mmCIF file of N, CA, C and O in Angstrom:
data_model
loop_
_atom_site.group_PDB
_atom_site.id
_atom_site.type_symbol
_atom_site.label_atom_id
_atom_site.label_comp_id
_atom_site.label_asym_id
_atom_site.label_seq_id
_atom_site.Cartn_x
_atom_site.Cartn_y
_atom_site.Cartn_z
ATOM 1 N N MET A 25 -13.394 54.844 -103.993
ATOM 2 C CA MET A 25 -12.307 53.800 -102.833
ATOM 3 C C MET A 25 -10.795 54.855 -102.989
ATOM 4 O O MET A 25 -10.491 54.618 -104.195
ATOM 5 N N PRO A 26 -10.367 55.330 -101.959
ATOM 6 C CA PRO A 26 -8.960 56.240 -102.229
ATOM 7 C C PRO A 26 -7.812 55.431 -102.368
ATOM 8 O O PRO A 26 -8.025 54.140 -101.903
ATOM 9 N N LEU A 27 -7.156 55.407 -103.298
ATOM 10 C CA LEU A 27 -5.842 54.676 -103.553
ATOM 11 C C LEU A 27 -4.699 54.704 -102.394
ATOM 12 O O LEU A 27 -4.599 55.572 -101.594
ATOM 13 N N ARG A 28 -4.279 53.732 -102.042
ATOM 14 C CA ARG A 28 -3.161 53.622 -101.318
ATOM 15 C C ARG A 28 -1.776 54.483 -101.562
ATOM 16 O O ARG A 28 -1.583 54.454 -102.812
ATOM 17 N N PRO A 29 -1.221 55.322 -100.805
ATOM 18 C CA PRO A 29 -0.252 55.639 -101.279
ATOM 19 C C PRO A 29 1.208 55.063 -101.623
ATOM 20 O O PRO A 29 1.173 53.842 -101.082
ATOM 21 N N THR A 30 1.714 55.412 -102.770
ATOM 22 C CA THR A 30 2.992 54.767 -103.134
ATOM 23 C C THR A 30 3.953 54.687 -102.227
ATOM 24 O O THR A 30 4.084 55.906 -101.579
ATOM 25 N N SER A 31 5.055 54.014 -102.457
ATOM 26 C CA SER A 31 6.091 54.242 -101.830
ATOM 27 C C SER A 31 6.905 55.612 -101.822
ATOM 28 O O SER A 31 7.655 56.073 -100.997
ATOM 29 N N SER A 32 6.847 55.940 -103.279
ATOM 30 C CA SER A 32 7.562 57.434 -103.279
ATOM 31 C C SER A 32 6.746 58.540 -102.816
ATOM 32 O O SER A 32 7.281 59.734 -102.482
ATOM 33 N N ASP A 33 5.261 58.249 -102.257
ATOM 34 C CA ASP A 33 4.806 59.321 -101.414
ATOM 35 C C ASP A 33 4.931 59.263 -100.005
ATOM 36 O O ASP A 33 4.430 60.307 -99.426
ATOM 37 N N THR A 34 5.446 58.303 -99.688
ATOM 38 C CA THR A 34 5.721 58.010 -98.147
ATOM 39 C C THR A 34 7.267 58.435 -97.985
ATOM 40 O O THR A 34 8.158 57.867 -98.700
ATOM 41 N N PRO A 35 7.468 59.259 -97.044
ATOM 42 C CA PRO A 35 8.542 59.870 -96.550
ATOM 43 C C PRO A 35 9.432 58.702 -96.074
ATOM 44 O O PRO A 35 9.082 57.756 -95.051
ATOM 45 N N ALA A 36 10.709 58.538 -96.404
ATOM 46 C CA ALA A 36 11.554 57.619 -95.596
ATOM 47 C C ALA A 36 11.882 58.038 -94.290
ATOM 48 O O ALA A 36 11.942 59.127 -93.844
ATOM 49 N N PRO A 37 12.031 56.596 -93.306
ATOM 50 C CA PRO A 37 12.296 57.441 -91.957
ATOM 51 C C PRO A 37 13.633 57.689 -91.816
ATOM 52 O O PRO A 37 14.510 57.458 -92.421
ATOM 53 N N PRO A 38 13.797 58.684 -90.873
ATOM 54 C CA PRO A 38 15.219 59.051 -90.597
ATOM 55 C C PRO A 38 16.285 57.797 -90.326
ATOM 56 O O PRO A 38 15.450 56.650 -89.793
ATOM 57 N N PRO A 39 17.333 57.613 -90.258
ATOM 58 C CA PRO A 39 18.244 56.818 -90.051
ATOM 59 C C PRO A 39 18.179 56.286 -88.594
ATOM 60 O O PRO A 39 18.513 57.517 -87.830
ATOM 61 N N ARG A 40 18.417 55.231 -88.619
ATOM 62 C CA ARG A 40 18.505 54.972 -86.748
ATOM 63 C C ARG A 40 20.070 55.137 -86.673
ATOM 64 O O ARG A 40 21.086 54.613 -87.324
ATOM 65 N N ARG A 41 20.013 55.679 -85.400
ATOM 66 C CA ARG A 41 21.525 55.722 -84.674
ATOM 67 C C ARG A 41 21.749 54.471 -84.070
ATOM 68 O O ARG A 41 21.088 54.127 -82.887
ATOM 69 N N LEU A 42 22.792 53.740 -83.922
ATOM 70 C CA LEU A 42 23.061 52.349 -83.799
ATOM 71 C C LEU A 42 24.585 52.382 -82.912
ATOM 72 O O LEU A 42 25.441 53.346 -83.481
ATOM 73 N N ILE A 43 24.674 51.587 -81.986
ATOM 74 C CA ILE A 43 26.028 51.404 -81.091
ATOM 75 C C ILE A 43 26.348 49.883 -81.572
ATOM 76 O O ILE A 43 25.669 49.004 -81.403
ATOM 77 N N CYS A 44 27.760 49.872 -82.368
ATOM 78 C CA CYS A 44 27.985 48.684 -82.774
ATOM 79 C C CYS A 44 28.282 47.562 -81.552
ATOM 80 O O CYS A 44 28.776 47.981 -80.522
ATOM 81 N N ALA A 45 27.615 46.349 -81.672
ATOM 82 C CA ALA A 45 27.755 45.476 -80.712
ATOM 83 C C ALA A 45 29.280 44.772 -80.693
ATOM 84 O O ALA A 45 29.776 44.377 -79.600
ATOM 85 N N GLY A 46 30.232 45.175 -81.902
ATOM 86 C CA GLY A 46 31.371 44.650 -81.760
ATOM 87 C C GLY A 46 32.477 45.422 -81.080
ATOM 88 O O GLY A 46 33.296 45.190 -80.533
ATOM 89 N N CYS A 47 32.187 46.647 -81.236
ATOM 90 C CA CYS A 47 33.207 47.621 -80.848
ATOM 91 C C CYS A 47 32.947 48.961 -79.991
ATOM 92 O O CYS A 47 33.470 49.918 -79.445
ATOM 93 N N GLY A 48 31.311 49.208 -80.155
ATOM 94 C CA GLY A 48 30.891 50.330 -79.532
ATOM 95 C C GLY A 48 30.850 51.718 -80.174
ATOM 96 O O GLY A 48 30.291 52.674 -79.822
ATOM 97 N N THR A 49 31.056 51.507 -81.422
ATOM 98 C CA THR A 49 31.269 52.837 -82.396
ATOM 99 C C THR A 49 29.789 53.069 -82.905
ATOM 100 O O THR A 49 29.067 52.258 -83.095
ATOM 101 N N GLU A 50 29.505 54.462 -82.855
ATOM 102 C CA GLU A 50 28.096 54.784 -83.098
ATOM 103 C C GLU A 50 28.150 54.731 -84.854
ATOM 104 O O GLU A 50 28.977 55.296 -85.404
ATOM 105 N N PHE A 51 27.026 54.354 -85.549
ATOM 106 C CA PHE A 51 26.968 54.347 -86.814
ATOM 107 C C PHE A 51 25.374 54.555 -86.994
ATOM 108 O O PHE A 51 24.460 54.391 -86.202
ATOM 109 N N SER A 52 24.852 54.949 -88.470
ATOM 110 C CA SER A 52 23.678 55.059 -88.907
ATOM 111 C C SER A 52 23.331 53.673 -89.791
ATOM 112 O O SER A 52 23.969 53.050 -90.344
ATOM 113 N N CYS A 53 22.045 53.617 -89.637
ATOM 114 C CA CYS A 53 21.120 52.435 -90.515
ATOM 115 C C CYS A 53 19.792 53.132 -91.022
ATOM 116 O O CYS A 53 19.124 53.673 -90.382
ATOM 117 N N THR A 54 19.822 52.663 -92.421
ATOM 118 C CA THR A 54 18.276 53.369 -92.919
ATOM 119 C C THR A 54 17.421 52.047 -93.183
ATOM 120 O O THR A 54 16.424 52.228 -93.601
ATOM 121 N N MET A 55 18.240 51.018 -92.981
ATOM 122 C CA MET A 55 16.999 49.795 -93.141
ATOM 123 C C MET A 55 16.446 49.559 -94.663
ATOM 124 O O MET A 55 15.365 49.289 -94.542
ATOM 125 N N ASP A 56 17.248 50.088 -95.515
ATOM 126 C CA ASP A 56 16.763 50.044 -96.869
ATOM 127 C C ASP A 56 17.829 49.698 -97.945
ATOM 128 O O ASP A 56 19.071 49.622 -97.676
ATOM 129 N N SER A 57 17.488 49.859 -99.108
ATOM 130 C CA SER A 57 18.668 49.437 -100.149
ATOM 131 C C SER A 57 19.604 50.491 -100.053
ATOM 132 O O SER A 57 20.804 50.530 -100.887
ATOM 133 N N GLY A 58 19.370 51.553 -99.641
ATOM 134 C CA GLY A 58 20.373 52.837 -99.521
ATOM 135 C C GLY A 58 21.377 52.700 -98.613
ATOM 136 O O GLY A 58 22.010 53.417 -98.401
ATOM 137 N N CYS A 59 21.189 51.901 -97.502
ATOM 138 C CA CYS A 59 22.118 52.028 -96.590
ATOM 139 C C CYS A 59 23.440 51.451 -96.788
ATOM 140 O O CYS A 59 23.580 50.605 -97.767
ATOM 141 N N TRP A 60 24.364 51.878 -96.046
ATOM 142 C CA TRP A 60 25.704 51.470 -96.587
ATOM 143 C C TRP A 60 26.037 50.213 -96.690
ATOM 144 O O TRP A 60 26.848 49.642 -97.234
ATOM 145 N N CYS A 61 25.294 49.189 -95.885
ATOM 146 C CA CYS A 61 25.626 47.858 -95.822
ATOM 147 C C CYS A 61 25.115 47.234 -96.891
ATOM 148 O O CYS A 61 25.927 46.130 -97.478
ATOM 149 N N SER A 62 24.185 47.952 -97.830
ATOM 150 C CA SER A 62 23.681 47.131 -98.891
ATOM 151 C C SER A 62 24.844 47.363 -100.188
ATOM 152 O O SER A 62 24.813 46.725 -100.905
ATOM 153 N N ALA A 63 25.904 48.166 -100.004
ATOM 154 C CA ALA A 63 27.226 48.015 -100.927
ATOM 155 C C ALA A 63 28.012 47.031 -100.627
ATOM 156 O O ALA A 63 29.098 47.150 -101.327
ATOM 157 N N GLU A 64 28.131 46.522 -99.547
ATOM 158 C CA GLU A 64 29.145 45.595 -98.992
ATOM 159 C C GLU A 64 29.078 44.232 -99.693
ATOM 160 O O GLU A 64 28.008 43.822 -99.856
ATOM 161 N N PRO A 65 30.083 43.702 -100.105
ATOM 162 C CA PRO A 65 30.263 42.838 -100.618
ATOM 163 C C PRO A 65 29.647 41.411 -99.823
ATOM 164 O O PRO A 65 28.970 40.464 -100.611
ATOM 165 N N ALA A 66 29.612 41.520 -98.810
ATOM 166 C CA ALA A 66 29.482 40.407 -97.709
ATOM 167 C C ALA A 66 28.181 40.577 -96.808
ATOM 168 O O ALA A 66 27.648 41.803 -96.782
ATOM 169 N N HIS A 67 27.187 39.853 -97.224
ATOM 170 C CA HIS A 67 25.789 40.014 -96.368
ATOM 171 C C HIS A 67 25.538 38.860 -95.619
ATOM 172 O O HIS A 67 25.265 37.529 -95.944
ATOM 173 N N LEU A 68 25.860 39.025 -94.158
ATOM 174 C CA LEU A 68 25.776 38.264 -93.363
ATOM 175 C C LEU A 68 24.442 38.074 -92.535
ATOM 176 O O LEU A 68 23.974 39.242 -92.468
ATOM 177 N N PRO A 69 24.119 37.024 -91.892
ATOM 178 C CA PRO A 69 22.907 36.883 -91.443
ATOM 179 C C PRO A 69 23.023 37.916 -90.087
ATOM 180 O O PRO A 69 23.855 37.695 -89.143
ATOM 181 N N LEU A 70 21.963 38.295 -89.376
ATOM 182 C CA LEU A 70 22.123 39.038 -88.072
ATOM 183 C C LEU A 70 22.307 37.565 -86.898
ATOM 184 O O LEU A 70 21.958 36.751 -87.062
ATOM 185 N N PRO A 71 23.103 38.094 -86.316
ATOM 186 C CA PRO A 71 23.642 37.074 -85.064
ATOM 187 C C PRO A 71 22.414 36.322 -84.264
ATOM 188 O O PRO A 71 21.670 36.944 -84.224
ATOM 189 N N SER A 72 22.317 35.056 -83.903
ATOM 190 C CA SER A 72 21.070 34.580 -83.343
ATOM 191 C C SER A 72 21.022 35.108 -81.934
ATOM 192 O O SER A 72 20.038 34.949 -81.020
ATOM 193 N N ASP A 73 21.955 35.492 -81.153
ATOM 194 C CA ASP A 73 21.776 36.181 -79.817
ATOM 195 C C ASP A 73 21.157 37.632 -79.730
ATOM 196 O O ASP A 73 21.463 38.302 -78.832
ATOM 197 N N ALA A 74 20.516 38.060 -80.800
ATOM 198 C CA ALA A 74 19.515 39.330 -80.969
ATOM 199 C C ALA A 74 20.620 40.343 -80.876
ATOM 200 O O ALA A 74 20.117 41.622 -80.393
ATOM 201 N N VAL A 75 21.722 40.172 -81.202
ATOM 202 C CA VAL A 75 22.748 41.664 -81.531
ATOM 203 C C VAL A 75 22.298 42.250 -82.627
ATOM 204 O O VAL A 75 21.820 41.776 -83.857
ATOM 205 N N ASP A 76 22.189 43.577 -82.650
ATOM 206 C CA ASP A 76 21.785 44.575 -83.720
ATOM 207 C C ASP A 76 22.955 44.580 -84.618
ATOM 208 O O ASP A 76 24.047 43.731 -84.564
ATOM 209 N N CYS A 77 22.668 45.584 -85.595
ATOM 210 C CA CYS A 77 23.638 45.273 -86.833
ATOM 211 C C CYS A 77 25.300 45.795 -86.321
ATOM 212 O O CYS A 77 25.231 46.391 -84.913
ATOM 213 N N LEU A 78 26.092 45.386 -87.179
ATOM 214 C CA LEU A 78 27.663 45.845 -86.939
ATOM 215 C C LEU A 78 27.809 47.017 -87.430
ATOM 216 O O LEU A 78 27.471 47.251 -88.743
ATOM 217 N N CYS A 79 29.067 47.852 -87.151
ATOM 218 C CA CYS A 79 29.431 48.910 -87.961
ATOM 219 C C CYS A 79 30.196 48.358 -89.428
ATOM 220 O O CYS A 79 30.429 47.323 -89.373
ATOM 221 N N PRO A 80 30.624 49.161 -90.173
ATOM 222 C CA PRO A 80 31.113 48.871 -91.281
ATOM 223 C C PRO A 80 32.432 47.877 -91.125
ATOM 224 O O PRO A 80 32.615 46.904 -91.757
ATOM 225 N N GLU A 81 33.335 48.473 -90.016
ATOM 226 C CA GLU A 81 34.679 47.768 -89.992
ATOM 227 C C GLU A 81 34.371 46.602 -89.272
ATOM 228 O O GLU A 81 34.815 45.533 -89.790
ATOM 229 N N CYS A 82 33.482 46.505 -88.419
ATOM 230 C CA CYS A 82 33.117 44.886 -87.648
ATOM 231 C C CYS A 82 32.478 44.156 -88.352
ATOM 232 O O CYS A 82 32.879 42.687 -88.592
ATOM 233 N N LEU A 83 31.595 44.552 -89.420
ATOM 234 C CA LEU A 83 30.767 43.595 -90.424
ATOM 235 C C LEU A 83 32.001 43.287 -91.594
ATOM 236 O O LEU A 83 31.987 41.937 -91.594
ATOM 237 N N ARG A 84 32.818 43.850 -92.090
ATOM 238 C CA ARG A 84 34.152 43.398 -92.816
ATOM 239 C C ARG A 84 34.562 42.460 -91.788
ATOM 240 O O ARG A 84 35.193 41.196 -92.596
ATOM 241 N N GLU A 85 35.123 42.417 -90.920
ATOM 242 C CA GLU A 85 35.863 41.689 -89.911
ATOM 243 C C GLU A 85 35.157 40.276 -89.729
ATOM 244 O O GLU A 85 35.635 39.328 -90.117
ATOM 245 N N ALA A 86 33.927 40.251 -89.308
ATOM 246 C CA ALA A 86 32.908 39.287 -89.213
ATOM 247 C C ALA A 86 32.797 38.510 -90.610
ATOM 248 O O ALA A 86 32.863 37.162 -90.662
ATOM 249 N N ALA A 87 32.922 39.059 -91.808
ATOM 250 C CA ALA A 87 32.772 38.768 -93.285
ATOM 251 C C ALA A 87 34.247 37.696 -93.305
ATOM 252 O O ALA A 87 34.039 36.484 -93.932
ATOM 253 N N LYS A 88 35.121 38.532 -93.160
ATOM 254 C CA LYS A 88 36.411 37.750 -93.262
ATOM 255 C C LYS A 88 36.463 36.205 -92.247
ATOM 256 O O LYS A 88 37.055 35.246 -92.675
ATOM 257 N N ALA A 89 35.969 36.229 -90.983
ATOM 258 C CA ALA A 89 36.339 35.305 -90.169
ATOM 259 C C ALA A 89 35.230 34.217 -90.454
ATOM 260 O O ALA A 89 35.561 33.225 -90.725
ATOM 261 N N SER A 90 34.169 34.569 -91.407
ATOM 262 C CA SER A 90 33.078 33.511 -91.659
ATOM 263 C C SER A 90 33.747 32.598 -92.889
ATOM 264 O O SER A 90 33.202 31.846 -92.989
ATOM 265 N N ARG A 91 34.319 33.460 -93.657
ATOM 266 C CA ARG A 91 35.202 33.010 -94.894
ATOM 267 C C ARG A 91 36.314 31.845 -94.486
ATOM 268 O O ARG A 91 36.421 30.868 -95.148
ATOM 269 N N LYS A 92 36.883 32.126 -93.300
ATOM 270 C CA LYS A 92 37.889 31.226 -92.804
ATOM 271 C C LYS A 92 37.413 30.001 -92.327
ATOM 272 O O LYS A 92 38.018 29.103 -92.249
ATOM 273 N N SER A 93 36.028 29.988 -91.738
ATOM 274 C CA SER A 93 35.748 28.796 -91.071
ATOM 275 C C SER A 93 34.823 28.016 -91.887
ATOM 276 O O SER A 93 34.787 28.280 -93.148
#
């Protein structure tokens, strides 16, 4: 029976190029622990209106706003 490849055998997909729903800035997302957002102190759920990720600046602003409410 052949063994399944481990995660280290599988190449990582290229980063996704996204447009921030908050400000329209283009940014990248690797959707893994190496993504820029994993280093951010605030981790917010994705909005319920099916909007994709926010850019670093908008994520930080959304985190500030959620702490105030």
